[in-house]
PDB file of C-alpha atoms in Angstrom:
ATOM      1  CA  THR A  36      -3.299  -7.331  71.355  1.00  0.00           C
ATOM      2  CA  THR A  37      -3.991  -6.789  75.052  1.00  0.00           C
ATOM      3  CA  LYS A  38      -6.403  -3.824  74.410  1.00  0.00           C
ATOM      4  CA  LYS A  39      -8.479  -6.034  72.011  1.00  0.00           C
ATOM      5  CA  ARG A  40      -8.479  -8.886  74.526  1.00  0.00           C
ATOM      6  CA  LYS A  41      -9.668  -6.567  77.272  1.00  0.00           C
ATOM      7  CA  GLU A  42     -12.553  -5.211  75.110  1.00  0.00           C
ATOM      8  CA  GLU A  43     -13.533  -8.811  74.212  1.00  0.00           C
ATOM      9  CA  ALA A  44     -13.371  -9.740  77.976  1.00  0.00           C
ATOM     10  CA  LYS A  45     -15.415  -6.671  78.963  1.00  0.00           C
ATOM     11  CA  ALA A  46     -18.301  -7.987  77.006  1.00  0.00           C
ATOM     12  CA  ASP A  47     -18.373 -11.314  78.819  1.00  0.00           C
ATOM     13  CA  HIS A  48     -18.563  -9.935  82.361  1.00  0.00           C
ATOM     14  CA  GLN A  49     -20.877 -11.786  84.682  1.00  0.00           C
ATOM     15  CA  PHE A  50     -22.521  -8.851  86.602  1.00  0.00           C
ATOM     16  CA  LYS A  51     -26.268  -9.077  87.040  1.00  0.00           C
ATOM     17  CA  VAL A  52     -29.095  -7.054  88.497  1.00  0.00           C
ATOM     18  CA  GLY A  53     -29.227  -7.629  92.270  1.00  0.00           C
ATOM     19  CA  ASP A  54     -25.454  -8.260  92.622  1.00  0.00           C
ATOM     20  CA  ILE A  55     -23.858  -6.410  95.633  1.00  0.00           C
ATOM     21  CA  LEU A  56     -20.533  -4.574  95.092  1.00  0.00           C
ATOM     22  CA  TYR A  57     -18.373  -2.671  97.804  1.00  0.00           C
ATOM     23  CA  GLN A  58     -15.528  -0.430  98.271  1.00  0.00           C
ATOM     24  CA  SER A  59     -13.128  -0.300 101.124  1.00  0.00           C
ATOM     25  CA  TRP A  60     -11.492   3.186 101.740  1.00  0.00           C
ATOM     26  CA  GLY A  61     -10.005   5.463 104.428  1.00  0.00           C
ATOM     27  CA  TYR A  62      -6.880   6.608 106.168  1.00  0.00           C
ATOM     28  CA  GLU A  63      -6.230   5.284 109.598  1.00  0.00           C
ATOM     29  CA  GLN A  64      -9.612   3.650 109.516  1.00  0.00           C
ATOM     30  CA  THR A  65     -11.493   1.248 107.087  1.00  0.00           C
ATOM     31  CA  ASN A  66     -14.800   2.479 105.614  1.00  0.00           C
ATOM     32  CA  ILE A  67     -16.907   0.037 103.812  1.00  0.00           C
ATOM     33  CA  ASP A  68     -19.704   1.295 101.214  1.00  0.00           C
ATOM     34  CA  PHE A  69     -22.137  -1.099  99.645  1.00  0.00           C
ATOM     35  CA  TYR A  70     -23.909  -0.860  96.212  1.00  0.00           C
ATOM     36  CA  GLN A  71     -26.519  -2.911  94.443  1.00  0.00           C
ATOM     37  CA  ILE A  72     -26.624  -3.286  90.774  1.00  0.00           C
ATOM     38  CA  THR A  73     -29.952  -1.990  89.401  1.00  0.00           C
ATOM     39  CA  ALA A  74     -29.382  -2.369  85.583  1.00  0.00           C
ATOM     40  CA  VAL A  75     -26.784  -3.952  83.448  1.00  0.00           C
ATOM     41  CA  LEU A  76     -25.740  -2.206  80.227  1.00  0.00           C
ATOM     42  CA  ASN A  77     -23.259  -3.311  77.525  1.00  0.00           C
ATOM     43  CA  LYS A  78     -20.071  -1.965  79.163  1.00  0.00           C
ATOM     44  CA  SER A  79     -21.369  -0.385  82.320  1.00  0.00           C
ATOM     45  CA  VAL A  80     -23.806  -0.974  85.189  1.00  0.00           C
ATOM     46  CA  ARG A  81     -26.265   1.152  87.044  1.00  0.00           C
ATOM     47  CA  ILE A  82     -25.734   1.098  90.818  1.00  0.00           C
ATOM     48  CA  ARG A  83     -27.423   2.506  93.987  1.00  0.00           C
ATOM     49  CA  LYS A  84     -25.856   2.782  97.409  1.00  0.00           C
ATOM     50  CA  ILE A  85     -27.365   0.606 100.004  1.00  0.00           C
ATOM     51  CA  SER A  86     -27.283   0.573 103.798  1.00  0.00           C
ATOM     52  CA  GLN A  87     -25.230  -1.732 105.852  1.00  0.00           C
ATOM     53  CA  GLU A  88     -25.972  -4.004 108.924  1.00  0.00           C
ATOM     54  CA  MET A  89     -23.471  -4.770 111.877  1.00  0.00           C
ATOM     55  CA  VAL A  90     -22.814  -8.511 112.000  1.00  0.00           C
ATOM     56  CA  LYS A  91     -20.800  -8.472 115.115  1.00  0.00           C
ATOM     57  CA  SER A  92     -18.241  -6.402 116.959  1.00  0.00           C
ATOM     58  CA  ALA A  93     -14.643  -6.676 116.324  1.00  0.00           C
ATOM     59  CA  GLY A  94     -13.368  -4.662 119.382  1.00  0.00           C
ATOM     60  CA  PHE A  95     -13.041  -1.099 120.116  1.00  0.00           C
ATOM     61  CA  MET A  96     -14.538   1.172 117.248  1.00  0.00           C
ATOM     62  CA  SER A  97     -14.634  -1.786 114.810  1.00  0.00           C
ATOM     63  CA  GLU A  98     -17.131  -4.321 113.583  1.00  0.00           C
ATOM     64  CA  TYR A  99     -17.969  -6.673 110.771  1.00  0.00           C
ATOM     65  CA  VAL A 100     -20.709  -5.299 108.535  1.00  0.00           C
ATOM     66  CA  LYS A 101     -22.811  -6.800 105.564  1.00  0.00           C
ATOM     67  CA  PRO A 102     -24.926  -5.165 103.023  1.00  0.00           C
ATOM     68  CA  SER A 103     -28.669  -4.652 103.492  1.00  0.00           C
ATOM     69  CA  LYS A 104     -30.000  -5.747 100.038  1.00  0.00           C
ATOM     70  CA  ASP A 105     -32.682  -3.549  98.570  1.00  0.00           C
ATOM     71  CA  ASN A 106     -32.420  -0.977 101.379  1.00  0.00           C
ATOM     72  CA  PHE A 107     -31.433   1.978  99.058  1.00  0.00           C
ATOM     73  CA  ILE A 108     -29.970   5.162 100.467  1.00  0.00           C
ATOM     74  CA  GLY A 109     -28.522   6.702  97.366  1.00  0.00           C
ATOM     75  CA  GLU A 110     -29.535   7.701  93.877  1.00  0.00           C
ATOM     76  CA  GLU A 111     -28.855   5.519  90.697  1.00  0.00           C
ATOM     77  CA  SER A 112     -25.735   6.230  88.750  1.00  0.00           C
ATOM     78  CA  THR A 113     -24.051   4.621  85.716  1.00  0.00           C
ATOM     79  CA  HIS A 114     -20.440   3.277  86.183  1.00  0.00           C
ATOM     80  CA  PRO A 115     -18.019   1.567  83.579  1.00  0.00           C
ATOM     81  CA  ILE A 116     -17.037  -1.964  83.939  1.00  0.00           C
ATOM     82  CA  LYS A 117     -13.259  -2.297  84.143  1.00  0.00           C
ATOM     83  CA  VAL A 118     -11.293  -5.365  83.308  1.00  0.00           C
ATOM     84  CA  TYR A 119      -7.671  -6.252  83.829  1.00  0.00           C
ATOM     85  CA  LEU A 120      -5.945  -9.472  82.675  1.00  0.00           C
ATOM     86  CA  TRP A 121      -3.916 -11.499  85.011  1.00  0.00           C
ATOM     87  CA  ASN A 122      -2.168 -14.450  83.175  1.00  0.00           C
ATOM     88  CA  ASP A 123      -4.663 -13.650  80.336  1.00  0.00           C
ATOM     89  CA  LYS A 124      -7.602 -14.312  82.805  1.00  0.00           C
ATOM     90  CA  PRO A 125      -9.934 -11.484  83.073  1.00  0.00           C
ATOM     91  CA  ASN A 126     -10.756  -9.884  86.429  1.00  0.00           C
ATOM     92  CA  TYR A 127     -13.713  -7.514  86.684  1.00  0.00           C
ATOM     93  CA  SER A 128     -14.517  -4.394  88.723  1.00  0.00           C
ATOM     94  CA  VAL A 129     -16.788  -1.351  88.494  1.00  0.00           C
ATOM     95  CA  SER A 130     -15.183   2.068  88.630  1.00  0.00           C
ATOM     96  CA  ASN A 131     -16.936   4.851  90.597  1.00  0.00           C
ATOM     97  CA  GLY A 132     -14.264   7.425  89.859  1.00  0.00           C
ATOM     98  CA  ARG A 133     -12.078   7.326  92.942  1.00  0.00           C
ATOM     99  CA  HIS A 134     -12.373   3.676  93.811  1.00  0.00           C
ATOM    100  CA  SER A 135     -13.012   0.182  92.240  1.00  0.00           C
ATOM    101  CA  LEU A 136     -16.035  -1.562  93.441  1.00  0.00           C
ATOM    102  CA  THR A 137     -15.626  -5.432  93.722  1.00  0.00           C
ATOM    103  CA  MET A 138     -18.181  -8.142  94.072  1.00  0.00           C
ATOM    104  CA  TYR A 139     -19.275  -8.751  97.687  1.00  0.00           C
ATOM    105  CA  THR A 140     -18.727 -12.511  98.497  1.00  0.00           C
ATOM    106  CA  ASP A 141     -18.649 -12.730 102.225  1.00  0.00           C
ATOM    107  CA  GLY A 142     -22.310 -13.521 102.777  1.00  0.00           C
ATOM    108  CA  ASP A 143     -23.514 -13.263 106.425  1.00  0.00           C
ATOM    109  CA  LYS A 144     -19.879 -13.243 107.723  1.00  0.00           C
ATOM    110  CA  GLY A 145     -19.465  -9.638 106.827  1.00  0.00           C
ATOM    111  CA  ILE A 146     -16.466  -7.489 106.132  1.00  0.00           C
ATOM    112  CA  TYR A 147     -14.178  -5.647 108.650  1.00  0.00           C
ATOM    113  CA  GLN A 148     -14.750  -1.855 109.261  1.00  0.00           C
ATOM    114  CA  SER A 149     -13.281   0.497 111.759  1.00  0.00           C
ATOM    115  CA  HIS A 150     -13.768   4.145 112.574  1.00  0.00           C
ATOM    116  CA  TYR A 151     -13.038   7.094 114.953  1.00  0.00           C
ATOM    117  CA  ALA A 152     -15.433   9.030 117.034  1.00  0.00           C
TER     118      ALA A 152
END
């Protein structure tokens, strides 16, 4: 069944300590929050929010940002690993309640962020 396959896939996740996750959110703006994995458990991970660095301007009130690894600005918390199957291939994320955190893979290029005021 799909439920059984998801549970099996969840145990095969590739998250490891030091990995960077991010979330993108906002209305009429794009906010980026970065998190670093501090511990890996069976079906969850412990994460802490980390600061960001501006890579380059993208125009008026927008820029590209990247994570500042090991520069912790939040408390550690535990979050479940989520898996969904696409053509029977597992895709992983970490749930923080309101948003899904995904693996940051943009390196020094950064990711787009915009804001008001």
